[in-house]
Coordinates of N, CA and C and ligand atoms in Angstrom, one line a residue:
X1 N 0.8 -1.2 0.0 CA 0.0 0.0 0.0 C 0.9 1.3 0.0
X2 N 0.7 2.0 -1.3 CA 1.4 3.6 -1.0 C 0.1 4.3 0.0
X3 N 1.4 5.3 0.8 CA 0.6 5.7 1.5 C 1.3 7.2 1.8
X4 N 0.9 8.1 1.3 CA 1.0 9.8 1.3 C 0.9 10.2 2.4
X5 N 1.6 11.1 3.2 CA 1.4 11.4 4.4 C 2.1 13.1 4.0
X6 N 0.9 14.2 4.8 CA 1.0 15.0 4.6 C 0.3 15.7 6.0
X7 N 0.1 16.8 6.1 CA -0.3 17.8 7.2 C -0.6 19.8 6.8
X8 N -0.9 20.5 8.0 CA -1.1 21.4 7.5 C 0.1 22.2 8.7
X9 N 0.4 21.4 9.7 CA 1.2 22.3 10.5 C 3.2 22.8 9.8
X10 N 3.3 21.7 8.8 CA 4.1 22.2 8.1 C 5.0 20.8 8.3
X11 N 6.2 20.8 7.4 CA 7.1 19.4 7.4 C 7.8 19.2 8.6
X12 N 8.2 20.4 9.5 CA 8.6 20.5 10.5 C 8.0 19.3 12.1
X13 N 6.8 19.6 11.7 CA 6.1 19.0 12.6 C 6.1 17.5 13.3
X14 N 6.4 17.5 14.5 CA 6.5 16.5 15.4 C 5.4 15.8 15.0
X15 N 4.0 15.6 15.0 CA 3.1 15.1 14.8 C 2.8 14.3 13.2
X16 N 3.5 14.9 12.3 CA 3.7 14.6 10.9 C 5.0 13.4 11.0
X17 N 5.6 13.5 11.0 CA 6.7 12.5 11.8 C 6.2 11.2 12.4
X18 N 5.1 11.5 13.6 CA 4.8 10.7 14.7 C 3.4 9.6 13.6
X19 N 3.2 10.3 12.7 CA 1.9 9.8 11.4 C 2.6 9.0 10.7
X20 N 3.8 9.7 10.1 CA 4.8 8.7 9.1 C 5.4 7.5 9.3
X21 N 5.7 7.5 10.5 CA 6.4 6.3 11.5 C 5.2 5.4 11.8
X22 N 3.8 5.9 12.0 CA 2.6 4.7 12.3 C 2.3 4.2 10.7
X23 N 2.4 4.8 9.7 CA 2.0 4.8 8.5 C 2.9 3.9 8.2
X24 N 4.2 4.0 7.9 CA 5.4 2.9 8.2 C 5.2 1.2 8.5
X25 N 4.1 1.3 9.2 CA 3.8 -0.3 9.4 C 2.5 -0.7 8.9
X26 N 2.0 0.5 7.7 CA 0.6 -0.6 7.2 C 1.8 -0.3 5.5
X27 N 2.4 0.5 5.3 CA 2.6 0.6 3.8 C 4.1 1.3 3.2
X28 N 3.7 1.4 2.4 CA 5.5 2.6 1.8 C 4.9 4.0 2.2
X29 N 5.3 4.3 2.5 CA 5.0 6.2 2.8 C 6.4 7.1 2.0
X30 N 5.2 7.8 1.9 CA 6.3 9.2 0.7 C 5.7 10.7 1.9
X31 N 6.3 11.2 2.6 CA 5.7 12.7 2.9 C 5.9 13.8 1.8
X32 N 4.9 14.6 2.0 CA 4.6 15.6 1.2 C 4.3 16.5 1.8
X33 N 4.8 17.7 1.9 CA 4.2 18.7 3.3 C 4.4 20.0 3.3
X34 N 4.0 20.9 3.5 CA 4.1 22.1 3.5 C 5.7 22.8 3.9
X35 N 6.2 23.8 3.5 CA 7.6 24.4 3.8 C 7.4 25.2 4.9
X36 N 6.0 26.1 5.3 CA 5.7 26.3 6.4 C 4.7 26.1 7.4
X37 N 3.9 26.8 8.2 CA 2.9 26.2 8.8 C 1.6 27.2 7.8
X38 N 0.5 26.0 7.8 CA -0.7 26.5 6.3 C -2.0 26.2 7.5
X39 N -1.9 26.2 8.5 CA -3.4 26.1 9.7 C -4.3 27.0 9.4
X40 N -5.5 26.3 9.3 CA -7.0 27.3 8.8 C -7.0 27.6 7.2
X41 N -6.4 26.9 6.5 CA -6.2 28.0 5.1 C -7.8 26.9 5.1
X42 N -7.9 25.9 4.8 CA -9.2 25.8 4.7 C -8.7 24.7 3.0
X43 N -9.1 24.9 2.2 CA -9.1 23.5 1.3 C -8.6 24.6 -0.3
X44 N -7.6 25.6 0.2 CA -7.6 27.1 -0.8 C -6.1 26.0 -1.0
X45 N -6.4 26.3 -2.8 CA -5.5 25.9 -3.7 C -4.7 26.9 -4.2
X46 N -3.2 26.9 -4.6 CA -2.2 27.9 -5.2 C -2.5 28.1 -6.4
X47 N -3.1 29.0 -7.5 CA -3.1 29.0 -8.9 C -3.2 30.4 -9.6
X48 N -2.0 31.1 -8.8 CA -1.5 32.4 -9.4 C -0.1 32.4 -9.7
X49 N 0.4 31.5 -9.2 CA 2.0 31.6 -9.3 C 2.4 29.7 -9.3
X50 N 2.9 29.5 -9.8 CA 3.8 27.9 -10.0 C 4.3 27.7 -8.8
X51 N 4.3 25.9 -8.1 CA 4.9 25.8 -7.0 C 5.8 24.7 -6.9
X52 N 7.1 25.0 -6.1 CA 8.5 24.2 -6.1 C 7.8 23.0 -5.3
X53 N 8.7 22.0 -5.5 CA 8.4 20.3 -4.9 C 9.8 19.5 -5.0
X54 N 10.6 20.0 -3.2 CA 11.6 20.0 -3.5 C 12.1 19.0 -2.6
X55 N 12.7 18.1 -2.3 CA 13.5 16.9 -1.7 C 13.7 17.2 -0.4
X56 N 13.4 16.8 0.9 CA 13.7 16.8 2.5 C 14.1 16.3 3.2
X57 N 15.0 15.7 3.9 CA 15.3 14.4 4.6 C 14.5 14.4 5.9
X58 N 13.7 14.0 6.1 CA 12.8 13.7 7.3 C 13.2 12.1 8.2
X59 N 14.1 12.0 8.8 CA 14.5 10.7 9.3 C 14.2 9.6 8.2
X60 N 13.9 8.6 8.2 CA 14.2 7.6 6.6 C 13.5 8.2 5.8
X61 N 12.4 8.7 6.0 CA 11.3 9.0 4.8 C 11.8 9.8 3.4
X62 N 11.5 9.3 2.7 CA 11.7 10.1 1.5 C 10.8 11.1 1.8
X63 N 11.0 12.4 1.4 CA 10.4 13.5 1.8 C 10.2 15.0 1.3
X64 N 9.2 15.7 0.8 CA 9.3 16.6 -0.1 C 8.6 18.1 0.7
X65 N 9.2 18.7 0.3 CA 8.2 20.2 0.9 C 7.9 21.5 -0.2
X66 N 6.7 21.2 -0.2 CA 5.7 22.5 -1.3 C 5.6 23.7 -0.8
X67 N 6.0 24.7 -1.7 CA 6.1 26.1 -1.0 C 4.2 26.4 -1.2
X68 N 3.2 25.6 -0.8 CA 1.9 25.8 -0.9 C 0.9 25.2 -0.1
X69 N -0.6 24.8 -0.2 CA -1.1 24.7 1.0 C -1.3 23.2 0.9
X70 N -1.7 23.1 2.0 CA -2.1 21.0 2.3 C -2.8 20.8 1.3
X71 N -3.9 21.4 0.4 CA -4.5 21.1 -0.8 C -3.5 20.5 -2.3
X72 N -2.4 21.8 -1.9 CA -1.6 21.7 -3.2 C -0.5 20.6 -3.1
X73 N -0.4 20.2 -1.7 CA 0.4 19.1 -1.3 C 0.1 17.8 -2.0
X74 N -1.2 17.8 -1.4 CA -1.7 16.6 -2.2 C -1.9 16.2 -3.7
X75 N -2.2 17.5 -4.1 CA -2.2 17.4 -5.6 C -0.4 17.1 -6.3
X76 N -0.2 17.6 -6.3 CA 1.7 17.4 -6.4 C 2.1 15.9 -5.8
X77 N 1.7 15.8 -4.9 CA 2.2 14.1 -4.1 C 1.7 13.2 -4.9
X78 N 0.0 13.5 -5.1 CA -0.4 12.5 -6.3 C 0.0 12.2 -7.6
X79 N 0.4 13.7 -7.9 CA 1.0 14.0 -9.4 C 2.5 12.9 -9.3
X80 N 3.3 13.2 -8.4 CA 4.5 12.3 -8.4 C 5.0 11.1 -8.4
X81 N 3.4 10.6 -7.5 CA 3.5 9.1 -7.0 C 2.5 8.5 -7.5
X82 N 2.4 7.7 -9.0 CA 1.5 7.1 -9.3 C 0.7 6.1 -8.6
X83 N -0.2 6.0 -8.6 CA -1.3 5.0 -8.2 C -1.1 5.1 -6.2
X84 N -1.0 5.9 -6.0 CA -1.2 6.1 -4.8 C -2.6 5.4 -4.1
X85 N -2.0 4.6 -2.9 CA -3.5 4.4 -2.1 C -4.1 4.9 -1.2
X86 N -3.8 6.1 -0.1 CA -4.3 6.6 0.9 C -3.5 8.0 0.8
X87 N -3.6 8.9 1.5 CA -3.8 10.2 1.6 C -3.8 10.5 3.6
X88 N -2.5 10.2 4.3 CA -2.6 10.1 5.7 C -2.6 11.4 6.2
X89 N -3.5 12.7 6.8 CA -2.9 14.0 7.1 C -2.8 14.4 8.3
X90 N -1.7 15.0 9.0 CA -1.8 15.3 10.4 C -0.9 14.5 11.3
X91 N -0.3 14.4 12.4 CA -1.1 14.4 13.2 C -1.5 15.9 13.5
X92 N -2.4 16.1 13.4 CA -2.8 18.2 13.7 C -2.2 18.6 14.9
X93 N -1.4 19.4 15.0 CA -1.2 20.0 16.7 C -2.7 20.6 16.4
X94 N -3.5 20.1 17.8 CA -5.0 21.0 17.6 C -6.0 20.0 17.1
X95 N -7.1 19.5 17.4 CA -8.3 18.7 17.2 C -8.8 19.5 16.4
X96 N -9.7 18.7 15.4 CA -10.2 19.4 14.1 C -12.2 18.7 14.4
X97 N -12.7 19.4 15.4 CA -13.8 18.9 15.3 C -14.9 20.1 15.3
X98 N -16.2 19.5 15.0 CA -17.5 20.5 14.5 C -16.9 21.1 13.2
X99 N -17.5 22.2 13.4 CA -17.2 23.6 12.3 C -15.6 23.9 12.5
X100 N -15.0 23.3 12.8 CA -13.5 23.5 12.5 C -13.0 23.0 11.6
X101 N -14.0 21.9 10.8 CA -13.8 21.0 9.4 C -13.5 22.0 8.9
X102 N -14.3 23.0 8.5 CA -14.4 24.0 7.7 C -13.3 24.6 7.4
X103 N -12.8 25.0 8.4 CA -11.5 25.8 8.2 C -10.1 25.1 8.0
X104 N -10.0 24.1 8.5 CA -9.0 23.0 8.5 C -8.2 22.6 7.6
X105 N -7.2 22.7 7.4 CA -6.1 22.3 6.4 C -5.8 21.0 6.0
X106 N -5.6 20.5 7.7 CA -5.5 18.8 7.3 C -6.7 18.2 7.2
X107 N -7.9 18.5 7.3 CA -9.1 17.5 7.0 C -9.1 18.1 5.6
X108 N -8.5 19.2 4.8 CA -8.7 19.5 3.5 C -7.8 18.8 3.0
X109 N -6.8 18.6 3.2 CA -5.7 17.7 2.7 C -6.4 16.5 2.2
X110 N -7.0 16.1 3.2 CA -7.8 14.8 3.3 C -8.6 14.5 2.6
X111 N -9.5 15.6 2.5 CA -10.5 15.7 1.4 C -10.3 15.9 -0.5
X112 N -8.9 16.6 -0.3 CA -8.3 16.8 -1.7 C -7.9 15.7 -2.2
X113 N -7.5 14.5 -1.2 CA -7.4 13.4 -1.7 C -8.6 12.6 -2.2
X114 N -9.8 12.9 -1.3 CA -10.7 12.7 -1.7 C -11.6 12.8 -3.4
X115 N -11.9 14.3 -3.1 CA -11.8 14.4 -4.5 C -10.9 13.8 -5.5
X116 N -9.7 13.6 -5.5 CA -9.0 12.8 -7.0 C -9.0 11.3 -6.7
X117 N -9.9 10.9 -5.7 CA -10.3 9.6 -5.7 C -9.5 8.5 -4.9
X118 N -8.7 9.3 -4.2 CA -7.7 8.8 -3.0 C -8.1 8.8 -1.6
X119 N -8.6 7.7 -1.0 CA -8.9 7.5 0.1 C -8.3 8.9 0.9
X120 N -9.0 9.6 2.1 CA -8.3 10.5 2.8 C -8.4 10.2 4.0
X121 N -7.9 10.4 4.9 CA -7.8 10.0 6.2 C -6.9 11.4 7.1
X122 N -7.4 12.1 7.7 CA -7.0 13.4 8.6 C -7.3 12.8 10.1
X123 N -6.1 12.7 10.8 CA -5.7 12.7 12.2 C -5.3 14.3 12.8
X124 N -6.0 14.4 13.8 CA -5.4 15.0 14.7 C -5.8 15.0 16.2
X125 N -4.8 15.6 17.5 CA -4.8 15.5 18.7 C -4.8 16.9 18.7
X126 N -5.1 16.8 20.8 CA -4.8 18.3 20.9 C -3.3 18.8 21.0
X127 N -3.2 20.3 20.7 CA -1.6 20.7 20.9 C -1.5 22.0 21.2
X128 N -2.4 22.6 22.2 CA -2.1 23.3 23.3 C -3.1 22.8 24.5
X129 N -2.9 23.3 25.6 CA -0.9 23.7 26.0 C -0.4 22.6 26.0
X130 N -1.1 21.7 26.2 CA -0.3 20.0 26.2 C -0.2 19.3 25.1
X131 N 1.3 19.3 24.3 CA 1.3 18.5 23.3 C 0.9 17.0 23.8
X132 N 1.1 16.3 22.7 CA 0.9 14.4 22.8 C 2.0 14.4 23.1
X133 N 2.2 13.2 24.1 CA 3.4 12.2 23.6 C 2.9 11.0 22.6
X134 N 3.9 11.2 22.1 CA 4.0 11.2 20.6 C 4.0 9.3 20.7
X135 N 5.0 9.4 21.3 CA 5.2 7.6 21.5 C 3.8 6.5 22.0
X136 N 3.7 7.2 23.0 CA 2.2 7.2 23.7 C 0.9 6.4 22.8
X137 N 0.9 8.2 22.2 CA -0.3 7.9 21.1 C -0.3 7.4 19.8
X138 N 0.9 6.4 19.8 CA 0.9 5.7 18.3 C 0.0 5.2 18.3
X139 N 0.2 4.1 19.2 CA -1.0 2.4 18.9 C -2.0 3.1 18.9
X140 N -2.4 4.1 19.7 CA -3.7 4.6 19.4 C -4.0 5.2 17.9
X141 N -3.5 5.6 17.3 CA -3.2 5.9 15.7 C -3.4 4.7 15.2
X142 N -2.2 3.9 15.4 CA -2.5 2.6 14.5 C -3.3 1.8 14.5
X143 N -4.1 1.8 15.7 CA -5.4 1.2 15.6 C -6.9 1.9 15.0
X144 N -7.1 3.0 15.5 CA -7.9 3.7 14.6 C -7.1 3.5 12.8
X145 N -6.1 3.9 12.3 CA -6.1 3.6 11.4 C -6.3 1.9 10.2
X146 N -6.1 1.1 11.6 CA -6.4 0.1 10.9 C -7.8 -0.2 11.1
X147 N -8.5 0.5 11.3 CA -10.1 0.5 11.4 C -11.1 1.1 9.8
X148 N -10.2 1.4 9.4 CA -10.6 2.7 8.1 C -9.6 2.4 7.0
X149 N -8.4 2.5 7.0 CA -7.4 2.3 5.8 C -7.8 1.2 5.1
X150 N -8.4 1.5 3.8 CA -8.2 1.0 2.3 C -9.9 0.3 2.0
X151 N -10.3 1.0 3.1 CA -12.0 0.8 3.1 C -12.5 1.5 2.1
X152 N -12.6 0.9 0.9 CA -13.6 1.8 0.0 C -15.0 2.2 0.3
X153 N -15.1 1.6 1.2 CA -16.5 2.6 1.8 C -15.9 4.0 2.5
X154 N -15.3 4.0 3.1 CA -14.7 5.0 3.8 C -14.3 6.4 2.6
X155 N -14.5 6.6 1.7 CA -13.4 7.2 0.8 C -12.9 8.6 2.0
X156 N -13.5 8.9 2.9 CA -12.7 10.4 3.5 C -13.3 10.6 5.3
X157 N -12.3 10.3 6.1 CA -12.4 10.3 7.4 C -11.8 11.0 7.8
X158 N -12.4 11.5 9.5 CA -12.0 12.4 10.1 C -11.6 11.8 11.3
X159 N -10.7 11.7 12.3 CA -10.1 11.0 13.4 C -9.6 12.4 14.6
X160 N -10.3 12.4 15.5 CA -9.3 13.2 16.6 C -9.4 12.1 17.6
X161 N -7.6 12.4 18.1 CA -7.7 11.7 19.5 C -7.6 12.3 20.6
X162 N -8.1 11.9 21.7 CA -7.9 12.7 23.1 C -6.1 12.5 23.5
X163 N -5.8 12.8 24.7 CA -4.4 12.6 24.6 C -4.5 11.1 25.8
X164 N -5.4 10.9 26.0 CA -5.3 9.8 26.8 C -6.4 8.6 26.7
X165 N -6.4 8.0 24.8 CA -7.8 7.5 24.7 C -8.1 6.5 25.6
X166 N -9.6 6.2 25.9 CA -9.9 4.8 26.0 C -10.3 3.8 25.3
X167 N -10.8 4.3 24.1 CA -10.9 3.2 22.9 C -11.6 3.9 22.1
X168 N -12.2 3.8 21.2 CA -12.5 4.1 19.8 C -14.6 4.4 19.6
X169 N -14.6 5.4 19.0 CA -16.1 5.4 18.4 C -16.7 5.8 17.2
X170 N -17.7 5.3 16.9 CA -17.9 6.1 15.6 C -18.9 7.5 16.1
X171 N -18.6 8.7 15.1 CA -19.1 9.5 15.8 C -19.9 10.6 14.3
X172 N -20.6 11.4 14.3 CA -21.1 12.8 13.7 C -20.1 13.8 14.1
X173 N -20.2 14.8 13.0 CA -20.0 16.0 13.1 C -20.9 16.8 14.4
X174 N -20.4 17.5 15.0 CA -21.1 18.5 16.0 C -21.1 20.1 15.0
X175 N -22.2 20.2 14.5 CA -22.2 22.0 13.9 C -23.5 22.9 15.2
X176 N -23.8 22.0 16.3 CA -24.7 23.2 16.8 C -24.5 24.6 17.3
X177 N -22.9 24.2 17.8 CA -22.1 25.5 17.9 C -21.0 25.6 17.2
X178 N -21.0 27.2 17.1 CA -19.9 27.5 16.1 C -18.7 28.3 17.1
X179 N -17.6 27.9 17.1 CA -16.3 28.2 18.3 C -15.2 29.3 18.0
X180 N -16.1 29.6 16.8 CA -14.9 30.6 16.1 C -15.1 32.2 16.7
X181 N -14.4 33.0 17.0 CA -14.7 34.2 17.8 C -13.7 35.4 17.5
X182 N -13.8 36.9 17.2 CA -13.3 37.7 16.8 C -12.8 38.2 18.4
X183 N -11.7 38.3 18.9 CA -11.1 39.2 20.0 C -10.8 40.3 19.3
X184 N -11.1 41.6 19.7 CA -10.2 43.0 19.6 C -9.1 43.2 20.6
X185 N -8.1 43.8 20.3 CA -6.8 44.4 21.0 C -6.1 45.4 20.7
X186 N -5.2 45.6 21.2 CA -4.3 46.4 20.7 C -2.8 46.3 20.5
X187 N -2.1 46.7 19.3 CA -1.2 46.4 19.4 C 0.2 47.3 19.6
X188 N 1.6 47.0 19.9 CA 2.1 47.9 20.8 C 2.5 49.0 20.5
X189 N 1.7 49.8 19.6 CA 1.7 51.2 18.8 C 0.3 51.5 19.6
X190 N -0.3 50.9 19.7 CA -1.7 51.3 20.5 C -3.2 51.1 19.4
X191 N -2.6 50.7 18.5 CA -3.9 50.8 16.9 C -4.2 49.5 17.1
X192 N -5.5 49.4 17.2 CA -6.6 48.3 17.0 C -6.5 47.6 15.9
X193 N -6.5 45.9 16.9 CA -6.2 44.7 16.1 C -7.3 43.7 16.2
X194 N -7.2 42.5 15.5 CA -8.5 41.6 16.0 C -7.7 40.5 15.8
X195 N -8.2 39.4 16.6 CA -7.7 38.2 16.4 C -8.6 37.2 16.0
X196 N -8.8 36.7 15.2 CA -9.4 35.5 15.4 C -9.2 33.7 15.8
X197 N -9.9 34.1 17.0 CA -9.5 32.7 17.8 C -10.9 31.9 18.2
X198 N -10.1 30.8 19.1 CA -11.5 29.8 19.1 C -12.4 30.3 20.2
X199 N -13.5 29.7 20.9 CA -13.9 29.9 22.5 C -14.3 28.4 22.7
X200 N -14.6 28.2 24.0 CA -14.5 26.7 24.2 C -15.7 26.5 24.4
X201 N -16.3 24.8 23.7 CA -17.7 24.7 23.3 C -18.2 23.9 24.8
X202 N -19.0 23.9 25.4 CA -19.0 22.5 26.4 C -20.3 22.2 26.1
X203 N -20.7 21.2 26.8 CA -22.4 20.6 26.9 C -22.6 19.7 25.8
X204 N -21.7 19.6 24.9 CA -22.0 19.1 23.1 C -22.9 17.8 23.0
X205 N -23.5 17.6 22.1 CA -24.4 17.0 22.1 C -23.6 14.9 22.1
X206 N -24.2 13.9 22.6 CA -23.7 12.9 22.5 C -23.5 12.4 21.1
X207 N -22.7 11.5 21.1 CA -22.3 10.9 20.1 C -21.9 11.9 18.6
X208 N -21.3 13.2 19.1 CA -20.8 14.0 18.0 C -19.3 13.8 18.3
X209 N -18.4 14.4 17.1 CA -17.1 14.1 17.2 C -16.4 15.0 18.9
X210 N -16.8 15.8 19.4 CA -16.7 16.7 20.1 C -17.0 15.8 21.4
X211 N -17.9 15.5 21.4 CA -18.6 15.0 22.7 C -17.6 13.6 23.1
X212 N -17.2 12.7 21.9 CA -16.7 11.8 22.2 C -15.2 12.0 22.7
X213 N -14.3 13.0 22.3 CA -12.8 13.9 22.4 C -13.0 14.0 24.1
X214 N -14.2 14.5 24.3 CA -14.2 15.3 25.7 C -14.2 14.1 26.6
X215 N -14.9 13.0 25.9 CA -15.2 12.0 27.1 C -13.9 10.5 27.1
X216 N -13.0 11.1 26.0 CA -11.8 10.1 26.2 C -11.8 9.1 25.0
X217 N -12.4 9.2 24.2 CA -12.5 8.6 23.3 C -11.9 9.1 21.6
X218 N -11.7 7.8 20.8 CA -11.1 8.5 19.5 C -12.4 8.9 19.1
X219 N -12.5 9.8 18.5 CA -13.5 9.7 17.5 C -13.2 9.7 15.9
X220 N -13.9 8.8 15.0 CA -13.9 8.5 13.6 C -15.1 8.6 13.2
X221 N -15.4 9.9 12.8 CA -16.2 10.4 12.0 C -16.2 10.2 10.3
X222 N -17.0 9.7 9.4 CA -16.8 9.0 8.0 C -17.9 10.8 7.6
X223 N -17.0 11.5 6.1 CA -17.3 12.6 5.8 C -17.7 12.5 4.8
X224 N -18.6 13.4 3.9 CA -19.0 12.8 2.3 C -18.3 14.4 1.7
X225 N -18.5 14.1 0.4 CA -18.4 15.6 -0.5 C -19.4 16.1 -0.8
X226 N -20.8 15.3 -1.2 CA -21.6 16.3 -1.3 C -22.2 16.2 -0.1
X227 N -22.4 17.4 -0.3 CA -23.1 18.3 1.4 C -24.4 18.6 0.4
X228 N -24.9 18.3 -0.2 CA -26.6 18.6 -0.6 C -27.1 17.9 0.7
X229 N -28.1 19.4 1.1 CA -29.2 19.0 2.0 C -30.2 18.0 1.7
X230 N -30.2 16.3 1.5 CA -31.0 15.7 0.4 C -32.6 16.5 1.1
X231 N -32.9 16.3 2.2 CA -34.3 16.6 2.8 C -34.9 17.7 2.1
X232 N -33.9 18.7 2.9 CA -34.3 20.4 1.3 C -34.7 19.9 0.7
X233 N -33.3 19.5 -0.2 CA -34.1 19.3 -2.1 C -35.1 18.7 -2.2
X234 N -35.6 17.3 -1.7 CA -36.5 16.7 -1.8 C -37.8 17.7 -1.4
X235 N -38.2 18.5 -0.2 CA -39.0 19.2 0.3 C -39.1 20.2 -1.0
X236 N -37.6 20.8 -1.7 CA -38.4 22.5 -2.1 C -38.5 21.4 -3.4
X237 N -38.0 20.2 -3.9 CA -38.6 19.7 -5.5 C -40.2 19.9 -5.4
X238 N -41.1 19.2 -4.4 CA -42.6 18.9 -4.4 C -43.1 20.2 -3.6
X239 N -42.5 21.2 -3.3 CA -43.1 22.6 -3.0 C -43.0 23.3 -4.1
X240 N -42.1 23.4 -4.3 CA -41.8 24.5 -5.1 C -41.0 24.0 -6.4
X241 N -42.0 23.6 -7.6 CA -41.6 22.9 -8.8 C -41.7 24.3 -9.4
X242 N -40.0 23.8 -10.2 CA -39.6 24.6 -11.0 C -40.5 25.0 -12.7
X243 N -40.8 26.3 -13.5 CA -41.2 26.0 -14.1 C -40.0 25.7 -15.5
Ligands
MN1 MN1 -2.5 22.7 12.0

């Protein structure tokens, strides 16, 4: 099994390493990864300017770094490595759950594998203020991973782990709340800045990716591409027929 391993925190990343090394024991792994850190770009592709794909030594791994986003990663990785079977992203410093899909780099990584018809699979843990240990949370990796890898039903999953799982679930997306939040400040000239950061969700509904993180569990959420509301359509087809 080839097996692509990429991220959005950048090639640097302890957690992208700690992915390659679990990846290592289901297949051949090639990383492909960002030259810097690309967090939140969201599933935004480079196509104003041409991008380098250039050779890295990442402990054994054959290893490349794109001056572009986890999207463009994968497209280039794919481009390189024929017949590729999976698409591994992350480990995320930072859990990618609810409405944080949205913004997410490595579940877009995941997804861009998706779309070109490459299994995708996005891990991530939390990574503030307490990174993982890394060693720790492999088996827990490699067993979620061998739960999902090369399941053509699965074509695109989402995985966060707690840092201290107790075993595994399948779970939903949580979108009831949205965690994203504008701070104003100042900065040290005195002129108004804004940040955009998270706020912390609690109460989350059971059996969502969220609810299961909090309660110690991996969660493996299975993702589709199309997002048509089927219910809508079906509702506004026999309401409101087109003429
Ligand atoms: Mn990240």
């Amino acid at each position: 099994m080839k097996i692509l391993v990429t991220n959005d925190d950048g090639i640097y990343s302890p957690g992208l390493l700690c992915l390659a090394r679990v990846a290592s024991k289901l297949g051949e792994v090639r990383i492909v990864a960002p030259d810097v850190e690309q967090s939140s770009m969201g599933h935004a592709v480079t196509s104003g300017r041409p991008l380098k794909y250039r050779p890295l030594a990442r402990e054994s791994f054959e290893a490349y770094r794109v001056d572009g986003t986890p999207a463009d990663c994968v497209a280039l990785g794919s481009f390189h490595w024929e017949h590729m079977d999976v698409v591994l992203s992350g480990i995320n410093l930072g859990l990618n759950l609810g409405n944080a899909i949205w913004h997410s780099g490595t579940v877009s990584a995941a997804r861009q594998a998706s779309l070109l018809g490459i299994q995708g699979i996005a891990v991530s843990a939390p990574g503030d203020p307490e990174e993982p240990d890394y060693d720790a949370l492999a088996s827990h990796v490699e067993t979620a991973l061998r739960n999902v890898i090369g399941d053509p039903a699965l074509p695109l999953v989402n995985i966060n782990l707690p840092l201290r799982p107790n075993g595994l679930r399948w779970t939903r997306q949580s979108v009831r709340h949205y965690d994203g939040r504008v701070v104003p400040g100042k900065d040290p000239r005195g002129r108004p800045h804004y940040w955009f950061t998270v706020r912390p969700i609690e109460e989350t509904e059971e059996d969502t990716d969220r609810w299961a993180v909090e309660n110690g569990w991996v969660s493996i959420t299975p993702l589709r591409l199309d997002i048509t509301d089927e219910s809508l359509l079906a509702n506004a087809t026999a309401t409101h027929p087109l003429d």
